[in-house]
Amino acid sequence: MKLRPLQDRILVKRIEEEQVTAGGILIPDTAKEKPQRGEIVAVGNGKKTEDGKVLPIDVKVGDKILFGKYAGTEIKVEGQEYLIMREDDILGVIE
């Protein structure tokens, strides 16, 4: 991929949720909500402070994360849909 986020931004690919419930009911695409889980694809260098220091980002490429329902901006790169968001929009890392 030829996209590198700037400063404290990260590039996330959504992880699709299960299409069948535990009871075996198939959920149609029109009834599904967009997933709030994703995998980090690219990370910026970190946020610059007023005195010029760079604060490193706590997450890395490959981390699986949780983010808010309306977090980030949807973009399309090379036919794939991604979210670009700030590190502050991440709610947690799935371990």
MMTF fields as JSON, N, C-alpha, C and O atoms, coordinates in Angstrom:
{
  "mmtfVersion": "1.0.0",
  "mmtfProducer": "UNKNOWN",
  "numBonds": 379,
  "numAtoms": 380,
  "numGroups": 95,
  "numChains": 1,
  "numModels": 1,
  "chainsPerModel": [1],
  "groupsPerChain": [95],
  "chainIdList": ["A"],
  "bondAtomList": [4, 2, 8, 6, 12, 10, 16, 14, 20, 18, 24, 22, 28, 26, 32, 30, 36, 34, 40, 38, 44, 42, 48, 46, 52, 50, 56, 54, 60, 58, 64, 62, 68, 66, 72, 70, 76, 74, 80, 78, 84, 82, 88, 86, 92, 90, 96, 94, 100, 98, 104, 102, 108, 106, 112, 110, 116, 114, 120, 118, 124, 122, 128, 126, 132, 130, 136, 134, 140, 138, 144, 142, 148, 146, 152, 150, 156, 154, 160, 158, 164, 162, 168, 166, 172, 170, 176, 174, 180, 178, 184, 182, 188, 186, 192, 190, 196, 194, 200, 198, 204, 202, 208, 206, 212, 210, 216, 214, 220, 218, 224, 222, 228, 226, 232, 230, 236, 234, 240, 238, 244, 242, 248, 246, 252, 250, 256, 254, 260, 258, 264, 262, 268, 266, 272, 270, 276, 274, 280, 278, 284, 282, 288, 286, 292, 290, 296, 294, 300, 298, 304, 302, 308, 306, 312, 310, 316, 314, 320, 318, 324, 322, 328, 326, 332, 330, 336, 334, 340, 338, 344, 342, 348, 346, 352, 350, 356, 354, 360, 358, 364, 362, 368, 366, 372, 370, 376, 374],
  "bondOrderList": [1, 1, 1, 1, 1, 1, 1, 1, 1, 1, 1, 1, 1, 1, 1, 1, 1, 1, 1, 1, 1, 1, 1, 1, 1, 1, 1, 1, 1, 1, 1, 1, 1, 1, 1, 1, 1, 1, 1, 1, 1, 1, 1, 1, 1, 1, 1, 1, 1, 1, 1, 1, 1, 1, 1, 1, 1, 1, 1, 1, 1, 1, 1, 1, 1, 1, 1, 1, 1, 1, 1, 1, 1, 1, 1, 1, 1, 1, 1, 1, 1, 1, 1, 1, 1, 1, 1, 1, 1, 1, 1, 1, 1, 1],
  "groupList": [{"groupName": "MET", "atomNameList": ["N", "CA", "C", "O"], "elementList": ["N", "C", "C", "O"], "formalChargeList": [0, 0, 0, 0], "bondAtomList": [1, 0, 2, 1, 3, 2], "bondOrderList": [1, 1, 2], "singleLetterCode": "M", "chemCompType": "L-PEPTIDE LINKING"}, {"groupName": "LYS", "atomNameList": ["N", "CA", "C", "O"], "elementList": ["N", "C", "C", "O"], "formalChargeList": [0, 0, 0, 0], "bondAtomList": [1, 0, 2, 1, 3, 2], "bondOrderList": [1, 1, 2], "singleLetterCode": "K", "chemCompType": "L-PEPTIDE LINKING"}, {"groupName": "LEU", "atomNameList": ["N", "CA", "C", "O"], "elementList": ["N", "C", "C", "O"], "formalChargeList": [0, 0, 0, 0], "bondAtomList": [1, 0, 2, 1, 3, 2], "bondOrderList": [1, 1, 2], "singleLetterCode": "L", "chemCompType": "L-PEPTIDE LINKING"}, {"groupName": "ARG", "atomNameList": ["N", "CA", "C", "O"], "elementList": ["N", "C", "C", "O"], "formalChargeList": [0, 0, 0, 0], "bondAtomList": [1, 0, 2, 1, 3, 2], "bondOrderList": [1, 1, 2], "singleLetterCode": "R", "chemCompType": "L-PEPTIDE LINKING"}, {"groupName": "PRO", "atomNameList": ["N", "CA", "C", "O"], "elementList": ["N", "C", "C", "O"], "formalChargeList": [0, 0, 0, 0], "bondAtomList": [1, 0, 2, 1, 3, 2], "bondOrderList": [1, 1, 2], "singleLetterCode": "P", "chemCompType": "L-PEPTIDE LINKING"}, {"groupName": "GLN", "atomNameList": ["N", "CA", "C", "O"], "elementList": ["N", "C", "C", "O"], "formalChargeList": [0, 0, 0, 0], "bondAtomList": [1, 0, 2, 1, 3, 2], "bondOrderList": [1, 1, 2], "singleLetterCode": "Q", "chemCompType": "L-PEPTIDE LINKING"}, {"groupName": "ASP", "atomNameList": ["N", "CA", "C", "O"], "elementList": ["N", "C", "C", "O"], "formalChargeList": [0, 0, 0, 0], "bondAtomList": [1, 0, 2, 1, 3, 2], "bondOrderList": [1, 1, 2], "singleLetterCode": "D", "chemCompType": "L-PEPTIDE LINKING"}, {"groupName": "ILE", "atomNameList": ["N", "CA", "C", "O"], "elementList": ["N", "C", "C", "O"], "formalChargeList": [0, 0, 0, 0], "bondAtomList": [1, 0, 2, 1, 3, 2], "bondOrderList": [1, 1, 2], "singleLetterCode": "I", "chemCompType": "L-PEPTIDE LINKING"}, {"groupName": "VAL", "atomNameList": ["N", "CA", "C", "O"], "elementList": ["N", "C", "C", "O"], "formalChargeList": [0, 0, 0, 0], "bondAtomList": [1, 0, 2, 1, 3, 2], "bondOrderList": [1, 1, 2], "singleLetterCode": "V", "chemCompType": "L-PEPTIDE LINKING"}, {"groupName": "GLU", "atomNameList": ["N", "CA", "C", "O"], "elementList": ["N", "C", "C", "O"], "formalChargeList": [0, 0, 0, 0], "bondAtomList": [1, 0, 2, 1, 3, 2], "bondOrderList": [1, 1, 2], "singleLetterCode": "E", "chemCompType": "L-PEPTIDE LINKING"}, {"groupName": "THR", "atomNameList": ["N", "CA", "C", "O"], "elementList": ["N", "C", "C", "O"], "formalChargeList": [0, 0, 0, 0], "bondAtomList": [1, 0, 2, 1, 3, 2], "bondOrderList": [1, 1, 2], "singleLetterCode": "T", "chemCompType": "L-PEPTIDE LINKING"}, {"groupName": "ALA", "atomNameList": ["N", "CA", "C", "O"], "elementList": ["N", "C", "C", "O"], "formalChargeList": [0, 0, 0, 0], "bondAtomList": [1, 0, 2, 1, 3, 2], "bondOrderList": [1, 1, 2], "singleLetterCode": "A", "chemCompType": "L-PEPTIDE LINKING"}, {"groupName": "GLY", "atomNameList": ["N", "CA", "C", "O"], "elementList": ["N", "C", "C", "O"], "formalChargeList": [0, 0, 0, 0], "bondAtomList": [1, 0, 2, 1, 3, 2], "bondOrderList": [1, 1, 2], "singleLetterCode": "G", "chemCompType": "PEPTIDE LINKING"}, {"groupName": "ASN", "atomNameList": ["N", "CA", "C", "O"], "elementList": ["N", "C", "C", "O"], "formalChargeList": [0, 0, 0, 0], "bondAtomList": [1, 0, 2, 1, 3, 2], "bondOrderList": [1, 1, 2], "singleLetterCode": "N", "chemCompType": "L-PEPTIDE LINKING"}, {"groupName": "PHE", "atomNameList": ["N", "CA", "C", "O"], "elementList": ["N", "C", "C", "O"], "formalChargeList": [0, 0, 0, 0], "bondAtomList": [1, 0, 2, 1, 3, 2], "bondOrderList": [1, 1, 2], "singleLetterCode": "F", "chemCompType": "L-PEPTIDE LINKING"}, {"groupName": "TYR", "atomNameList": ["N", "CA", "C", "O"], "elementList": ["N", "C", "C", "O"], "formalChargeList": [0, 0, 0, 0], "bondAtomList": [1, 0, 2, 1, 3, 2], "bondOrderList": [1, 1, 2], "singleLetterCode": "Y", "chemCompType": "L-PEPTIDE LINKING"}],
  "groupTypeList": [0, 1, 2, 3, 4, 2, 5, 6, 3, 7, 2, 8, 1, 3, 7, 9, 9, 9, 5, 8, 10, 11, 12, 12, 7, 2, 7, 4, 6, 10, 11, 1, 9, 1, 4, 5, 3, 12, 9, 7, 8, 11, 8, 12, 13, 12, 1, 1, 10, 9, 6, 12, 1, 8, 2, 4, 7, 6, 8, 1, 8, 12, 6, 1, 7, 2, 14, 12, 1, 15, 11, 12, 10, 9, 7, 1, 8, 9, 12, 5, 9, 15, 2, 7, 0, 3, 9, 6, 6, 7, 2, 12, 8, 7, 9],
  "groupIdList": [1, 2, 3, 4, 5, 6, 7, 8, 9, 10, 11, 12, 13, 14, 15, 16, 17, 18, 19, 20, 21, 22, 23, 24, 25, 26, 27, 28, 29, 30, 31, 32, 33, 34, 35, 36, 37, 38, 39, 40, 41, 42, 43, 44, 45, 46, 47, 48, 49, 50, 51, 52, 53, 54, 55, 56, 57, 58, 59, 60, 61, 62, 63, 64, 65, 66, 67, 68, 69, 70, 71, 72, 73, 74, 75, 76, 77, 78, 79, 80, 81, 82, 83, 84, 85, 86, 87, 88, 89, 90, 91, 92, 93, 94, 95],
  "secStructList": [7, 7, 7, 7, 7, 7, 6, 6, 3, 3, 3, 3, 3, 3, 7, 7, 7, 7, 1, 5, 7, 6, 6, 1, 7, 5, 7, 7, 4, 4, 4, 7, 7, 7, 7, 1, 3, 3, 3, 3, 3, 3, 3, 7, 1, 7, 3, 3, 7, 6, 6, 1, 7, 3, 3, 7, 7, 1, 7, 7, 6, 6, 7, 3, 3, 3, 3, 7, 6, 6, 7, 1, 3, 3, 3, 3, 3, 6, 6, 3, 3, 3, 3, 3, 3, 3, 4, 4, 4, 3, 3, 3, 3, 3, 7],
  "xCoordList": [0.835, 0.0, 0.883, 1.947, 0.429, 1.232, 0.623, 0.662, 0.065, -0.534, 0.067, 0.007, 0.641, 1.216, 0.501, 0.581, -0.206, -0.889, 0.119, 1.263, -0.314, 0.541, 0.255, -0.85, 1.233, 1.195, 0.562, 1.054, -0.527, -1.109, -2.295, -3.167, -2.326, -3.415, -3.035, -1.861, -4.071, -3.867, -4.842, -5.906, -4.469, -5.305, -5.803, -5.009, -7.133, -7.758, -8.62, -9.344, -8.529, -9.42, -10.432, -10.059, -11.71, -12.762, -12.714, -12.407, -13.023, -13.152, -14.644, -15.383, -15.079, -16.504, -16.968, -16.252, -18.178, -18.778, -19.4, -19.529, -19.783, -20.445, -21.755, -22.462, -22.082, -23.324, -24.444, -25.587, -24.133, -25.126, -25.092, -24.018, -26.279, -26.346, -26.056, -25.939, -25.939, -25.674, -26.813, -26.591, -28.016, -29.175, -29.309, -30.227, -28.406, -28.424, -29.212, -29.465, -29.609, -30.371, -29.41, -28.471, -29.645, -28.812, -29.229, -30.413, -28.259, -28.522, -28.269, -27.155, -29.297, -29.089, -28.214, -28.13, -27.563, -26.664, -27.365, -26.744, -28.639, -29.359, -29.619, -29.828, -29.612, -29.893, -28.629, -28.707, -27.465, -26.225, -25.733, -25.875, -25.149, -24.472, -23.017, -22.497, -22.374, -20.953, -20.168, -20.452, -19.179, -18.408, -17.614, -17.199, -17.417, -16.642, -15.297, -14.654, -14.886, -13.586, -12.786, -13.34, -11.49, -10.645, -9.23, -8.821, -8.488, -7.078, -6.276, -6.604, -5.24, -4.424, -3.542, -2.832, -3.603, -2.861, -1.621, -0.575, -1.738, -0.612, -0.731, -1.831, 0.407, 0.462, 1.356, 2.393, 0.943, 1.779, 2.943, 3.079, 3.783, 4.97, 4.661, 5.392, 3.596, 3.252, 2.937, 3.251, 2.32, 1.903, 3.076, 3.835, 3.207, 4.252, 3.711, 2.588, 4.542, 4.17, 4.565, 5.187, 4.202, 4.508, 6.013, 6.469, 6.782, 8.229, 8.961, 10.191, 8.233, 8.845, 9.134, 9.594, 8.876, 9.099, 7.968, 6.839, 8.284, 7.28, 6.893, 7.746, 5.594, 5.088, 4.73, 3.868, 5.361, 5.101, 3.678, 3.057, 3.174, 1.837, 1.916, 2.871, 0.906, 0.903, 0.537, 0.802, -0.064, -0.472, 0.478, 1.251, 0.412, 1.298, 0.501, -0.638, 1.094, 0.469, 0.174, 1.023, -1.035, -1.44, -2.285, -2.94, -2.295, -3.133, -4.602, -4.996, -5.407, -6.853, -7.425, -7.097, -8.291, -8.76, -10.28, -10.959, -10.793, -12.187, -12.209, -11.353, -13.2, -13.316, -14.779, -15.657, -15.045, -16.402, -17.192, -16.625, -18.505, -19.401, -19.197, -19.234, -18.986, -18.841, -17.407, -17.184, -16.447, -15.048, -14.449, -14.807, -13.551, -12.778, -13.506, -14.683, -12.776, -13.281, -13.083, -11.987, -14.156, -14.063, -13.371, -13.692, -12.413, -11.716, -11.617, -11.77, -11.362, -11.197, -9.835, -9.544, -8.997, -7.656, -7.492, -7.674, -7.153, -6.927, -8.084, -7.871, -9.315, -10.505, -10.908, -11.945, -10.132, -10.438, -10.946, -10.481, -11.902, -12.41, -11.644, -11.417, -11.256, -10.519, -11.101, -11.891, -10.703, -10.986, -9.663, -8.68, -9.637, -8.461, -8.936, -9.904, -8.244, -8.674, -7.474, -6.351, -7.731, -6.694, -6.569, -7.505, -5.423, -5.198, -6.211, -6.581, -6.66, -7.622, -8.965, -9.716, -9.294, -10.57, -10.589, -11.65, -9.441, -9.368, -9.847, -9.4, -10.775, -11.301, -10.46, -10.332, -9.889, -9.083, -8.448, -8.832, -7.466, -6.778, -7.259, -7.286, -7.639, -8.092, -6.868, -6.082, -6.71, -5.548, -5.972, -5.132],
  "yCoordList": [-1.169, 0.0, 1.237, 1.261, 2.25, 3.461, 4.637, 5.773, 4.363, 5.417, 5.359, 4.328, 6.462, 6.555, 7.669, 8.827, 7.342, 8.373, 9.343, 8.976, 10.567, 11.58, 11.71, 11.422, 12.134, 12.416, 11.277, 10.15, 11.535, 10.508, 9.796, 9.277, 9.77, 9.087, 7.642, 7.304, 6.794, 5.39, 4.991, 5.591, 3.978, 3.453, 2.088, 1.217, 1.901, 0.702, 0.021, 0.676, -1.299, -2.098, -2.749, -3.428, -2.542, -3.112, -4.635, -5.232, -5.262, -6.71, -7.007, -6.532, -7.789, -8.106, -8.997, -9.901, -8.73, -9.503, -10.785, -10.947, -11.687, -12.929, -12.623, -11.687, -13.404, -13.211, -14.101, -13.968, -15.01, -15.912, -15.756, -15.729, -15.651, -15.529, -16.876, -17.89, -16.882, -18.12, -19.12, -20.33, -18.628, -19.496, -19.99, -20.753, -19.567, -20.028, -19.15, -19.558, -17.951, -17.048, -16.246, -15.634, -16.251, -15.508, -14.044, -13.731, -13.15, -11.709, -11.14, -11.245, -10.532, -9.958, -8.71, -8.05, -8.389, -7.237, -5.935, -5.042, -5.807, -4.55, -4.323, -3.183, -5.375, -5.245, -5.129, -4.826, -5.367, -5.333, -3.907, -3.049, -3.681, -2.409, -2.563, -3.675, -1.442, -1.496, -1.933, -1.495, -2.798, -3.288, -2.18, -1.207, -2.356, -1.398, -2.01, -1.562, -3.023, -3.657, -3.49, -3.405, -3.445, -3.316, -3.753, -3.972, -3.874, -4.223, -3.061, -2.533, -2.667, -1.536, -1.953, -2.956, -1.157, -1.432, -0.542, -0.983, 0.707, 1.648, 2.632, 2.931, 3.13, 4.034, 5.219, 5.063, 6.41, 7.597, 7.588, 6.663, 8.618, 8.691, 9.062, 8.662, 9.815, 10.263, 11.743, 12.453, 12.196, 13.594, 14.463, 14.095, 15.628, 16.577, 17.514, 18.009, 17.746, 18.693, 20.101, 20.279, 21.081, 22.475, 22.744, 23.611, 21.996, 22.218, 21.337, 21.287, 20.64, 19.895, 18.434, 17.727, 17.961, 16.545, 15.707, 16.179, 14.471, 13.566, 12.537, 11.818, 12.476, 11.487, 10.227, 10.286, 9.097, 7.879, 7.364, 7.633, 6.617, 6.036, 4.708, 3.951, 4.426, 3.227, 1.947, 0.853, 2.059, 0.871, 0.637, 1.52, -0.57, -0.9, -1.61, -2.022, -1.749, -2.443, -3.886, -4.569, -4.334, -5.696, -5.785, -6.804, -4.743, -4.75, -4.747, -4.097, -5.486, -5.482, -4.533, -4.627, -3.61, -2.546, -2.432, -2.941, -1.749, -1.329, 0.178, 0.876, 0.684, 2.132, 2.522, 1.666, 3.806, 4.321, 4.124, 3.971, 4.132, 3.881, 4.864, 4.473, 6.115, 7.147, 7.678, 8.789, 6.89, 7.327, 7.26, 6.401, 8.163, 8.125, 8.598, 8.957, 8.588, 8.984, 7.815, 7.263, 7.441, 6.328, 6.778, 7.826, 5.971, 6.253, 4.957, 3.867, 5.081, 3.913, 4.019, 5.01, 2.99, 2.966, 1.641, 0.569, 1.724, 0.539, -0.444, -1.656, 0.076, -0.771, -1.302, -1.957, -1.046, -1.488, -0.316, 0.813, -0.585, 0.453, 0.418, -0.645, 1.59, 1.748, 2.9, 3.691, 2.985, 4.134, 4.779, 4.092, 6.093, 6.799, 7.595, 8.351, 7.418, 8.059, 8.44, 8.005, 9.251, 9.632, 8.559, 7.798, 8.507, 7.531, 7.712, 6.74, 8.944, 9.22, 8.536, 8.337, 8.166, 7.532, 6.051, 5.428, 5.488, 4.069, 3.904, 4.606, 2.954, 2.695, 1.65, 1.707, 0.702, -0.335, -1.255, -1.268, -2.028, -3.007, -4.39, -4.696, -5.225, -6.579, -7.479, -7.546, -8.169, -9.05, -10.496, -11.385],
  "zCoordList": [0.0, 0.0, 0.0, 0.619, -0.696, -0.834, -0.081, -0.555, 1.086, 1.892, 3.289, 3.958, 3.719, 5.061, 5.8, 5.39, 6.895, 7.676, 8.295, 8.565, 8.513, 9.12, 10.607, 11.066, 11.335, 12.771, 13.553, 13.488, 14.3, 15.174, 14.522, 15.218, 13.201, 12.508, 12.217, 12.07, 12.137, 11.805, 10.706, 10.557, 9.943, 8.87, 9.319, 9.676, 9.3, 9.853, 8.799, 8.049, 8.756, 7.913, 8.839, 9.795, 8.557, 9.403, 9.365, 8.333, 10.512, 10.609, 10.602, 11.464, 9.634, 9.499, 10.641, 11.072, 11.125, 12.196, 11.637, 10.423, 12.537, 12.148, 11.428, 11.8, 10.401, 9.66, 10.172, 9.735, 11.096, 11.657, 13.173, 13.774, 13.797, 15.249, 15.898, 15.21, 17.224, 17.948, 17.767, 17.819, 17.557, 17.35, 15.919, 15.617, 15.024, 13.648, 12.689, 11.556, 13.114, 12.256, 11.392, 11.9, 10.092, 9.146, 9.155, 9.031, 9.302, 9.338, 7.944, 7.431, 7.318, 5.982, 6.038, 7.074, 4.919, 4.853, 5.208, 5.786, 4.878, 5.129, 6.616, 7.032, 7.418, 8.849, 9.693, 10.883, 9.087, 9.854, 10.051, 9.18, 11.223, 11.477, 11.062, 10.972, 10.812, 10.465, 11.692, 12.807, 11.484, 12.633, 13.31, 12.68, 14.608, 15.386, 15.776, 16.726, 15.046, 15.243, 13.969, 12.873, 14.129, 12.952, 13.218, 14.358, 12.127, 12.213, 11.648, 10.585, 12.349, 11.931, 10.763, 10.827, 9.683, 8.463, 8.363, 7.888, 8.81, 8.758, 9.913, 10.377, 10.37, 11.524, 11.186, 10.542, 11.63, 11.46, 12.44, 13.241, 12.378, 13.236, 14.671, 15.577, 14.904, 16.24, 16.229, 15.273, 17.292, 17.39, 17.84, 18.736, 17.196, 17.577, 18.646, 18.556, 19.661, 20.707, 20.262, 19.215, 21.056, 20.713, 20.663, 19.917, 21.462, 21.464, 20.446, 20.46, 19.56, 18.468, 18.734, 17.837, 19.947, 20.247, 19.64, 19.502, 19.284, 18.718, 19.777, 20.298, 20.092, 21.029, 20.246, 19.369, 20.53, 19.754, 19.973, 21.002, 18.987, 19.053, 19.804, 19.634, 20.638, 21.478, 20.733, 21.232, 19.554, 18.799, 17.636, 17.264, 17.063, 15.941, 14.855, 15.079, 13.698, 12.581, 12.982, 13.554, 12.674, 13.011, 14.264, 14.482, 15.107, 16.31, 15.913, 14.945, 16.678, 16.486, 17.533, 18.715, 17.084, 17.965, 17.962, 17.071, 18.981, 19.06, 18.91, 19.453, 18.166, 17.996, 18.044, 17.938, 18.203, 18.295, 17.01, 15.928, 17.151, 16.025, 14.882, 13.715, 15.199, 14.165, 14.07, 13.589, 14.526, 14.527, 13.124, 12.319, 12.858, 11.626, 10.387, 10.425, 9.297, 7.987, 7.039, 6.936, 6.346, 5.405, 4.131, 3.571, 3.676, 2.42, 1.625, 2.177, 0.334, -0.525, -1.203, -1.873, -1.027, -1.603, -2.347, -1.769, -3.615, -4.441, -4.362, -4.323, -4.336, -4.32, -2.961, -2.852, -1.918, -0.56, 0.269, 0.108, 1.157, 2.054, 3.372, 3.949, 3.831, 5.077, 5.87, 5.355, 7.126, 7.976, 8.32, 8.599, 8.3, 8.792, 9.999, 9.916, 11.124, 12.369, 13.207, 12.954, 14.198, 15.148, 16.223, 16.467, 16.852, 17.923, 19.055, 19.713, 19.285, 20.351, 20.115, 21.07, 18.866, 18.553, 18.927, 18.92, 19.25, 19.628, 21.062, 21.969, 21.251, 22.594, 23.331, 24.554, 22.596, 23.235, 22.217, 21.047, 22.671, 21.843, 22.287, 23.479, 21.305, 21.6, 21.671, 20.726, 22.794, 22.971, 22.976, 23.114]
}
